[in-house]
Amino acid sequence: MRASDKAYQTLLDEIVEGSLPPGAVLAEVEQAARLGVSRTPLREALSHLRKDGLVEPLAGRGLIVTAVSIDDIVELYELRQPLEQQAARLAAQRGNPQIFAQIAAELRESDKLISSGAEGIRAYYQLNERLDRAIEDSIASAYLVSALKGLHLHLARIRRLSRQNVDRLRAAAVETLVIVEAIVNRDAELAASATHVHLQQSLRNSLDTVRTLAVDRVA
Amino acid sequence: MRASDKAYQTLLDEIVEGSLPPGAVLAEVEQAARLGVSRTPLREALSHLRKDGLVEPLAGRGLIVTAVSIDDIVELYELRQPLEQQAARLAAQRGNPQIFAQIAAELRESDKLISSGAEGIRAYYQLNERLDRAIEDSIASAYLVSALKGLHLHLARIRRLSRQNVDRLRAAAVETLVIVEAIVNRDAELAASATHVHLQQSLRNSLDTVRTLAVDRVA
DNA sequence: CTACGCACTAATGTATACAAAGAAAGGCAA
DNA sequence: TTGCCTTTCTTTGTATACATTAGTGCGTAG
């Protein structure tokens, strides 16, 4: 693996996971020393993160991890809505119904997972990731998949902020099931509409929890 | 201006404009010498072009300019459709109607431009660019704007391939006018639908002309 | 006491030298 | 003659030294 790729992947993980929080300063020499690479590959990693929108230049201070405001969440969903609706639409038209039928079956059992503690919730998240993968594989449109990849970077970061309670996870599972069943039945417009509904609920939940956290912090 | 930015911009222009056609090999030392910069900033430029999807690695031969097949055009429109529909929707909700009313007025006069030779057609293209800019400015969603920027890179390249005849330009102007009028009237869903129609026609025209050119080349 | 300017310092931006990896070509053997 | 192996050469990948720029802090003058 190239040193620049390794540096990129490491920094990306740390930003998404939160150990490099918004506002963290990324000085070249410092990070190069920390990651055990020279400045050249590190700079390449940083410039890619900049294109991803995860870091931005701060006059004189080098690069800092970008902030995630409530406005950012709303704006991100203004991109997410059309992209994922289109993804669902194309998956319904082109996907292999058997693959999605399998996921639908597991989603119907997901209540048990969600109620069975942290271990089960991790398994539920993995199921969602498998669904995302299945949709991307079905799409076959390189440009759309690429846009989705960039989107998911930012979503992963937001997911850390907006705490998911068990009730929301259960509701999300039901909403997701509607999408997957529409894909199985090759009903593209229903898949798109169900995605619309699901994302609207998801946005509402994100905003509610983030606002609550913000209030908590002040109190 | 940084040398890496200059190299990026130059290569980008050359790829979009066609002087670096699909399949062109971009060796680092060669391009660095040609553009008068060292390898370090040039590598940064190339890696950004790679992220843009305009160049791709070819085993052992370095980077080559990516091909643009008919399938690519279809796939690109599968991204363009949802993005530009959303852009039109948001512009209708948030844009300043006066700005778009001005553009609508000019569009109603665009027949004259289109019929008045190469000079007028250039002016017509500039009008379209002003519309794109006005829409992006109205959106205010950084993520969507960023996705649109990436999209337009590829569209500019395709526009070179699909020859625009005068009849198509006239029809496109009418379709565009419907979109702009919907924005002026703050009718978001009409703006989205009109965009859908316009892009469908645009895709059809692109595919037709590209197929014709491909046949010409064989003959 | 405040404001402007200069110098110093620390950061990014660039160039080049070196290392390593991969592909092509040539030679040898079957 | 063909196929494989080895060697060489070209290419990318990395490190480091150097240039340049911008920011901060101190000093002086008003």
Short mmCIF file of N, CA and C in Angstrom, two decimals, chain A residues 108-117 120 170:
data_model
loop_
_atom_site.label_atom_id
_atom_site.label_comp_id
_atom_site.label_asym_id
_atom_site.label_seq_id
_atom_site.Cartn_x
_atom_site.Cartn_y
_atom_site.Cartn_z
N ARG A 108 -36.94 -7.97 8.33
CA ARG A 108 -38.15 -8.31 9.07
C ARG A 108 -37.81 -8.89 10.44
N GLU A 109 -36.60 -9.43 10.56
CA GLU A 109 -36.18 -10.00 11.84
C GLU A 109 -35.36 -9.01 12.66
N SER A 110 -35.22 -7.79 12.15
CA SER A 110 -34.24 -6.89 12.76
C SER A 110 -34.69 -6.36 14.11
N ASP A 111 -35.99 -6.44 14.38
CA ASP A 111 -36.47 -6.01 15.69
C ASP A 111 -35.72 -6.72 16.82
N LYS A 112 -35.54 -8.02 16.62
CA LYS A 112 -34.83 -8.80 17.63
C LYS A 112 -33.41 -8.27 17.82
N LEU A 113 -32.74 -8.01 16.69
CA LEU A 113 -31.37 -7.50 16.78
C LEU A 113 -31.33 -6.21 17.59
N ILE A 114 -32.20 -5.28 17.21
CA ILE A 114 -32.18 -3.95 17.82
C ILE A 114 -32.43 -4.02 19.32
N SER A 115 -33.27 -4.99 19.72
CA SER A 115 -33.63 -5.08 21.14
C SER A 115 -32.60 -5.85 21.95
N SER A 116 -31.61 -6.44 21.27
CA SER A 116 -30.72 -7.35 21.99
C SER A 116 -29.37 -6.71 22.34
N GLY A 117 -29.37 -5.40 22.54
CA GLY A 117 -28.15 -4.77 23.05
C GLY A 117 -27.17 -4.35 21.98
N GLY A 120 -26.24 -6.63 18.94
CA GLY A 120 -27.28 -6.73 17.93
C GLY A 120 -27.37 -5.46 17.10
N ARG A 170 -35.83 1.22 15.23
CA ARG A 170 -36.94 0.34 14.87
C ARG A 170 -37.79 0.96 13.76
#
